Coordinates of C-alpha atoms in Angstrom, one line a residue:
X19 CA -70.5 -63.3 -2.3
X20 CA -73.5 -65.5 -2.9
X21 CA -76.7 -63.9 -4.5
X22 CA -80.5 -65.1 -5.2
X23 CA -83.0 -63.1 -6.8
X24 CA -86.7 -63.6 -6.4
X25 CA -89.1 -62.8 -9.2
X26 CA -93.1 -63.4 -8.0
X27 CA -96.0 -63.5 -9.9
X28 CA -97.8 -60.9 -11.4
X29 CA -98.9 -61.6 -14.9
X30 CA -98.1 -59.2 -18.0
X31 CA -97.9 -55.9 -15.6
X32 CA -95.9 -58.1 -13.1
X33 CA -92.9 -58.8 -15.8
X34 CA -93.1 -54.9 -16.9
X35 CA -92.8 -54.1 -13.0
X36 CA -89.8 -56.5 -13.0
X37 CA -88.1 -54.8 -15.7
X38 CA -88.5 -51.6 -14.1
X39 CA -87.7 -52.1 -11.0
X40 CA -84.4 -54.2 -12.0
X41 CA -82.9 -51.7 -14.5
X42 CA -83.1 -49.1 -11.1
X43 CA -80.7 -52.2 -9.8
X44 CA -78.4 -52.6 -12.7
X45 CA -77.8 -48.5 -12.8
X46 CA -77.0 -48.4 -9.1
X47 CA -74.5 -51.2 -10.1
X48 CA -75.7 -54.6 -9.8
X49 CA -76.3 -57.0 -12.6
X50 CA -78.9 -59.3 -12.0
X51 CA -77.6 -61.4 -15.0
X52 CA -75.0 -62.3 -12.2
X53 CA -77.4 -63.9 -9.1
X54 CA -76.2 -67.6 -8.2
X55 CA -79.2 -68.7 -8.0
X56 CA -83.0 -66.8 -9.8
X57 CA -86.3 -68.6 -8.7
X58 CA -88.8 -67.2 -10.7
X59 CA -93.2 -67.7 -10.1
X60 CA -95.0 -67.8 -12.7
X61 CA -94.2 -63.9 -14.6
X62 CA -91.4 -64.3 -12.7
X63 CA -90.7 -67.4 -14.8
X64 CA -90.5 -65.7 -18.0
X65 CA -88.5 -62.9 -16.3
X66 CA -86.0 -64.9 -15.0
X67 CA -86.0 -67.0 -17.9
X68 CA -85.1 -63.6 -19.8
X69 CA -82.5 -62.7 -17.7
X70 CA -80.8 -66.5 -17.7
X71 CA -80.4 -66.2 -21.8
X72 CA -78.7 -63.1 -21.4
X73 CA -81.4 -60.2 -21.7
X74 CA -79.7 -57.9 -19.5
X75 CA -82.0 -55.5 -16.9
X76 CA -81.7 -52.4 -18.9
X77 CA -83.3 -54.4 -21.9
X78 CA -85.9 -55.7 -20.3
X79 CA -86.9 -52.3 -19.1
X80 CA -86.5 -50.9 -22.9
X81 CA -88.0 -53.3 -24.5
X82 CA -91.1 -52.7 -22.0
X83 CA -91.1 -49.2 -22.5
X84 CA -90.3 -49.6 -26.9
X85 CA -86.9 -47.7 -25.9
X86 CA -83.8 -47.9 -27.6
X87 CA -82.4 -52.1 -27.1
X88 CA -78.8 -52.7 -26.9
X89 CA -77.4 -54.5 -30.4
X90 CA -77.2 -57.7 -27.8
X91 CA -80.3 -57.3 -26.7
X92 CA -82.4 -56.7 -29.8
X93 CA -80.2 -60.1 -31.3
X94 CA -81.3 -61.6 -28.5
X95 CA -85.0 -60.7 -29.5
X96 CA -84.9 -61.2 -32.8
X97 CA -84.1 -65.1 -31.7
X98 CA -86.6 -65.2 -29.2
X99 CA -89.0 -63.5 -31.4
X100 CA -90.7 -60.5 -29.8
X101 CA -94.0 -60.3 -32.0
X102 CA -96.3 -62.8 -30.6
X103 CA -99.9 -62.8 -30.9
X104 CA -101.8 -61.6 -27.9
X105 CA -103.3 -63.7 -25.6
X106 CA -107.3 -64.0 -25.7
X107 CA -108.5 -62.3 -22.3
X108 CA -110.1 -64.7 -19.6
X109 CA -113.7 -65.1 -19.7
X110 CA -116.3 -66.1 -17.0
X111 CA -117.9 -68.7 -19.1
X112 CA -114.7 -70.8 -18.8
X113 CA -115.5 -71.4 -15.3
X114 CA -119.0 -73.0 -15.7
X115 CA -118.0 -76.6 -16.6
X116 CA -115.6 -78.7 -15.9
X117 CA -114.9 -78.3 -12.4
X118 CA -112.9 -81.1 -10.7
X119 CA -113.2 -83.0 -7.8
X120 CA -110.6 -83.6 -4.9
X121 CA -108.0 -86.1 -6.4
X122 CA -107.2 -89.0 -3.0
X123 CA -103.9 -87.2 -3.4
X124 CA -105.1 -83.8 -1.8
X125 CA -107.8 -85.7 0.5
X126 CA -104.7 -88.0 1.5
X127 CA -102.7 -84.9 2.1
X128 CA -105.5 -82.8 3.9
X129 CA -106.0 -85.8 6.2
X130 CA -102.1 -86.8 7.1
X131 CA -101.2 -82.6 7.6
X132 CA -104.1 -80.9 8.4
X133 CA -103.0 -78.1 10.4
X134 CA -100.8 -77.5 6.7
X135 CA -104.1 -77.4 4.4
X136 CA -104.9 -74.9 2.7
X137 CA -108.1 -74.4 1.0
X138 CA -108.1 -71.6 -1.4
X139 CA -104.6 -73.6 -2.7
X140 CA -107.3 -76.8 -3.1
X141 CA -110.1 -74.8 -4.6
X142 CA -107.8 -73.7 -7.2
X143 CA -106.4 -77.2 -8.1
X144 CA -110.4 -78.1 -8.7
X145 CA -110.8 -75.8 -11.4
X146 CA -111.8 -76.3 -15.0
X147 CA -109.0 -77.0 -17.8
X148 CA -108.2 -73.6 -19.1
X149 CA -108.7 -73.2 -22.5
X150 CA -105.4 -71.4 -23.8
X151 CA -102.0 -73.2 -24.6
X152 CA -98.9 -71.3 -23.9
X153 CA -96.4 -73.9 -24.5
X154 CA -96.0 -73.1 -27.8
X155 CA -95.3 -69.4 -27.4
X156 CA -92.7 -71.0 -24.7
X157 CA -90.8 -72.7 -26.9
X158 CA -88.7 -69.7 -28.3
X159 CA -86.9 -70.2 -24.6
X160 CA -85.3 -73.5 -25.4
X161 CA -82.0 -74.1 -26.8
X162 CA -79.6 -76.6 -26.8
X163 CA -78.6 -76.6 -22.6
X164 CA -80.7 -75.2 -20.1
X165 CA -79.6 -72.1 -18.1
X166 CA -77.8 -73.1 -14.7
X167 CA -79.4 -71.4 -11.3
X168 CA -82.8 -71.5 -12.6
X169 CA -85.3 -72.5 -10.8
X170 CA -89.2 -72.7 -11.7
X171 CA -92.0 -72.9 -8.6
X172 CA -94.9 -74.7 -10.0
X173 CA -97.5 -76.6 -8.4
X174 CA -98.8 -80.0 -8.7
X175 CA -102.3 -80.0 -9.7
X176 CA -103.4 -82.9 -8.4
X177 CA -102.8 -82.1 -4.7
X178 CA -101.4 -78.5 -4.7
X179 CA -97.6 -79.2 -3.8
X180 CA -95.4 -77.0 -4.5
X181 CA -92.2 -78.7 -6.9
X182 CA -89.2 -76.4 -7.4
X183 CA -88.0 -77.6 -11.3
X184 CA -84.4 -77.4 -11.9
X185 CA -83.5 -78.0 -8.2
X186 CA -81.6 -80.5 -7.8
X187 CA -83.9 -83.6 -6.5
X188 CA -87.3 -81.6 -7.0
X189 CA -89.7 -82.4 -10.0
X190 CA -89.3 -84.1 -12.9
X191 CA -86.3 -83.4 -15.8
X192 CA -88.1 -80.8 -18.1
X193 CA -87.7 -78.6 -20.7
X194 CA -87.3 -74.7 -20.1
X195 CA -90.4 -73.9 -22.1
X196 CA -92.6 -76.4 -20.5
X197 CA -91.2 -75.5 -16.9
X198 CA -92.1 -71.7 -18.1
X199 CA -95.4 -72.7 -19.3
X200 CA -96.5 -75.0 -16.5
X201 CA -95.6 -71.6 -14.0
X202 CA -97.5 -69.3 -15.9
X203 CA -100.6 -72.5 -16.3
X204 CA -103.1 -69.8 -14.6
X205 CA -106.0 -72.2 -13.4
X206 CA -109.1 -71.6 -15.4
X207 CA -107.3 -70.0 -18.2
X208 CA -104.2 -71.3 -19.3
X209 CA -103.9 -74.9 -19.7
X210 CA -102.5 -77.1 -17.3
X211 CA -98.8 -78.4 -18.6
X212 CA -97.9 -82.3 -18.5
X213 CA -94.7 -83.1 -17.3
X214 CA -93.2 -86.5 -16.8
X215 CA -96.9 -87.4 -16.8
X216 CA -97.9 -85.4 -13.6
X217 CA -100.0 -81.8 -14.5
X218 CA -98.4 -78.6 -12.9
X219 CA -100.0 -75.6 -13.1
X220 CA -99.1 -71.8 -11.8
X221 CA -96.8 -71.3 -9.2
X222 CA -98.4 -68.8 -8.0
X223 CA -100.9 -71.0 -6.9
X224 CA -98.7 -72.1 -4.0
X225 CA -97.1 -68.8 -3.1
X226 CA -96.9 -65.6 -5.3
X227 CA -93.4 -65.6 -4.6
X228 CA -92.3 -68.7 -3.2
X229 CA -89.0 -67.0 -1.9
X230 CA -88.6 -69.4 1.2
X231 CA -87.0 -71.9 -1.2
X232 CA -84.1 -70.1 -0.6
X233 CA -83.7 -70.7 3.0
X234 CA -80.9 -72.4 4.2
X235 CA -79.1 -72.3 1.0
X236 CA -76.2 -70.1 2.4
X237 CA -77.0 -66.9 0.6
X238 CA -75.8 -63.4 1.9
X239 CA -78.1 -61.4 -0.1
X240 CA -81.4 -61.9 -2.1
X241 CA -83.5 -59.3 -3.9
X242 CA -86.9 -60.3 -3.8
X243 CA -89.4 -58.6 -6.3
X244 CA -92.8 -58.8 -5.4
X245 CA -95.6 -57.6 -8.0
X246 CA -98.6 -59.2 -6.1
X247 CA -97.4 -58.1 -2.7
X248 CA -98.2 -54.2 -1.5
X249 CA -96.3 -51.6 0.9
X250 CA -99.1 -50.3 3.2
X251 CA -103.0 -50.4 3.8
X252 CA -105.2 -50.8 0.8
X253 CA -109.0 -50.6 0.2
X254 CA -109.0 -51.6 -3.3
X255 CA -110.8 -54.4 -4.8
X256 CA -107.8 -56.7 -5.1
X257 CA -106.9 -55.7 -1.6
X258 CA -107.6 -58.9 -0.2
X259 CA -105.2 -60.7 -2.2
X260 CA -102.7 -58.5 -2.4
X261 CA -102.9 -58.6 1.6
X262 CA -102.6 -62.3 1.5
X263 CA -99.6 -61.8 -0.8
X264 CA -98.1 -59.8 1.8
X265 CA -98.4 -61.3 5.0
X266 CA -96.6 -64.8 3.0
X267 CA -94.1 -62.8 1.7
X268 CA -94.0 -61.6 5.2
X269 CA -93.4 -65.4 6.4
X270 CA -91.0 -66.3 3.2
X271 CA -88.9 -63.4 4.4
X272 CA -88.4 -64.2 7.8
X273 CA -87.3 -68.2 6.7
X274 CA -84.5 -65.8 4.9
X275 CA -83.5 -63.4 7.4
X276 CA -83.5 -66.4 9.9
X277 CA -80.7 -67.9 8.4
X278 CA -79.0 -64.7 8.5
X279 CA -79.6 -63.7 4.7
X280 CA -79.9 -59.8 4.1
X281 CA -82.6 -59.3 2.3
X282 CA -83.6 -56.6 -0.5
X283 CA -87.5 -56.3 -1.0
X284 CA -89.4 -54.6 -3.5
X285 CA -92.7 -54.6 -3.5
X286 CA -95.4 -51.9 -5.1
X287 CA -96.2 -48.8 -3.3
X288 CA -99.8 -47.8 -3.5
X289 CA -98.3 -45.1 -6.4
X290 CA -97.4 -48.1 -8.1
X291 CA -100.5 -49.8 -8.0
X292 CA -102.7 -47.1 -9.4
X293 CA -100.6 -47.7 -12.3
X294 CA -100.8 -51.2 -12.5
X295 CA -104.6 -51.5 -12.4
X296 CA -106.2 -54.1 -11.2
X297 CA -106.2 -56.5 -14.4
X298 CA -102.5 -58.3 -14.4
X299 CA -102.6 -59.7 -17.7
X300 CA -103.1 -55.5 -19.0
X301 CA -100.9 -54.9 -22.3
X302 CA -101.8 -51.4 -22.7
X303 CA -99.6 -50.1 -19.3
X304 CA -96.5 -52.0 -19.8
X305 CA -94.6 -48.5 -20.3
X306 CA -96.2 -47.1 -17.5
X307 CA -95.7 -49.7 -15.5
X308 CA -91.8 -50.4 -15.9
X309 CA -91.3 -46.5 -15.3
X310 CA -92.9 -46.6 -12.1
X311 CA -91.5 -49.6 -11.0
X312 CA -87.6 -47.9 -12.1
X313 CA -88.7 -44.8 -10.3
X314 CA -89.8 -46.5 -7.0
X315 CA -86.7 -48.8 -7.2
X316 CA -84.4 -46.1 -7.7
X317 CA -85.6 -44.1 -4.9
X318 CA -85.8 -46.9 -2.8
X319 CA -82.1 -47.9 -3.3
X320 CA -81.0 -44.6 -2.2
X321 CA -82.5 -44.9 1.4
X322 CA -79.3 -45.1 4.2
X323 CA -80.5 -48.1 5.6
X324 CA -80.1 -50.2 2.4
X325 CA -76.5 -48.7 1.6
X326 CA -74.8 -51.3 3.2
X327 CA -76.8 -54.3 1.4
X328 CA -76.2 -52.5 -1.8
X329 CA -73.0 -52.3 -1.5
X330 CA -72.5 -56.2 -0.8
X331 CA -74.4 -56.8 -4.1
X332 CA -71.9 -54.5 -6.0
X333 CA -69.0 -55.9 -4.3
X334 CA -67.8 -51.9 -3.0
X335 CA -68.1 -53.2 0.8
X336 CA -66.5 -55.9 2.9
X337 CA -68.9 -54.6 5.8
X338 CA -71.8 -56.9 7.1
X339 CA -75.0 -55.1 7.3
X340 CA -77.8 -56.0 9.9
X341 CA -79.9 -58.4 8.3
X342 CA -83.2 -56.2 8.2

């Protein structure tokens, strides 16, 4: 049985919803130390990250909620060191100078595919140098190989590509902390990362999940976890993104299905969101956040209609569910 899990973007809250919503998956009975492959966006990048050097679900979730870490985990910790200072919230000022203007690579690309171009991907390629540096924080991540079945969605700032580093024939060789740091390079506030000479920024800026990377790769299952993504109709004032969140996730997911993967989506109920808030980089609901996220997991997991695709994840069926 082949597995991929999917970790989108989502900032702070995002990687306390991950936690959540993947211990719910790890007491119904699947690790997801043990995916083949993780692609991980931006939050999703430290997540997976996490997950790849052996933080197992559970942890995560504990470690969000200051519960009780297992003695591997808090090793673990300790090594990665937990106690970082926080980040300096985003200010407005940062976007009143030093705005960009359209490299001839995203001109060039416009003009050869335009019925591709996107232009809120462009606009956010154009903006100002953010003014914090996260590589350093990212460096805690790197050891002496770098995890197998990781793969880091970033995109290239000059023209908005999306590059997929540490697959095989995408991107540049890099570093885990730079990859990590380059996905989490929020324009206009976190500094755009150099690699191999080229500047990446968020992944998210491409696609908050970026899960269609996983098409065609001969996967019978992927759990996809979607913090920036919404279940139902919402009137909120980050309802427009989170609805054009959705209806790409909504795309990304068919890719998958089409190729006959069964797929596992979790995404937050509006429940959820009044938890999360509306600011994503939020330190003060981490708790909150992972406990709603276990709760809606849980709940979800023990719906009939997912039984079956469970039960490939855990290995207790031999039976081949529709892929819905």
């Amino acid at each position: 049985m082949r597995t991929g899990l999917v970790l989108g973007a989502g900032g702070i809250v995002g990687q306390a919803y991950h936690a959540g919503v993947l211990a719910a998956f790890d007491d119904a009975g699947w690790d997801a130390r043990s995916a083949d492959v993780i692609v991980g966006s931006s939050a999703g990048s430290v997540t997976g990250s996490l997950l790849r050097l052996g933080l197992s679900a559970s942890d995560l979730a504990a470690w969000a909620t200051e519960g009780e870490v297992s003695e591997e985990g808090a090793a673990l910790l300790e090594v990665l060191g937990s106690d970082l200072p926080e980040l300096p919230p985003p200010s407005p000022r940062d976007l009143l100078h030093g705005w960009r203007l359209p490299s001839r690579s995203l001109i060039g690309r416009a003009i050869r595919r335009p019925w591709a171009f996107r232009p809120g991907v462009a606009a956010l390629t154009l903006l100002p140098d953010g003014r914090v540096d996260i590589r350093d924080r990212a460096q805690v991540l790197d050891g002496d190989e770098r995890p197998d079945g990781l793969w880091i969605c970033v995109a290239r700032r000059r023209d908005g590509r999306r590059v997929v580093l540490g697959r095989r024939g995408d991107g540049p060789p890099s570093r885990l902390s730079d990859a990590v740091a380059a996905s989490c390079a929020i324009p206009g506030y976190l500094a755009p990362v150099t690699i191999g000479g080229v500047e990446y920024i968020d992944g998210g800026v491409h696609s908050p999940t970026n899960a269609d990377v996983l098409a065609d790769r001969g996967l019978e299952v992927v759990v996809v976890v979607s913090p920036m993504s919404c279940h139902g109709i919402l009137s909120g004032v980050d309802a427009p993104v989170r609805w054009a969140a959705q209806r790409r996730l909504d795309r990304e997911l068919a890719r998958l299905r089409a190729g006959g993967t069964h797929v596992i989506c979790v995404a937050p109920t509006r429940r959820v969101l009044a938890t999360m808030g509306y600011n994503a980089m939020a330190d003060d609901r981490t708790d909150r956040v992972a406990t709603a996220g276990y709760r809606q997991a849980a709940s979800l997991l023990r719906r009939p209609g997912l039984a079956d695709r469970l039960a490939l994840l855990t290995g207790e069926s031999s039976a081949a569910p529709a892929a819905a």
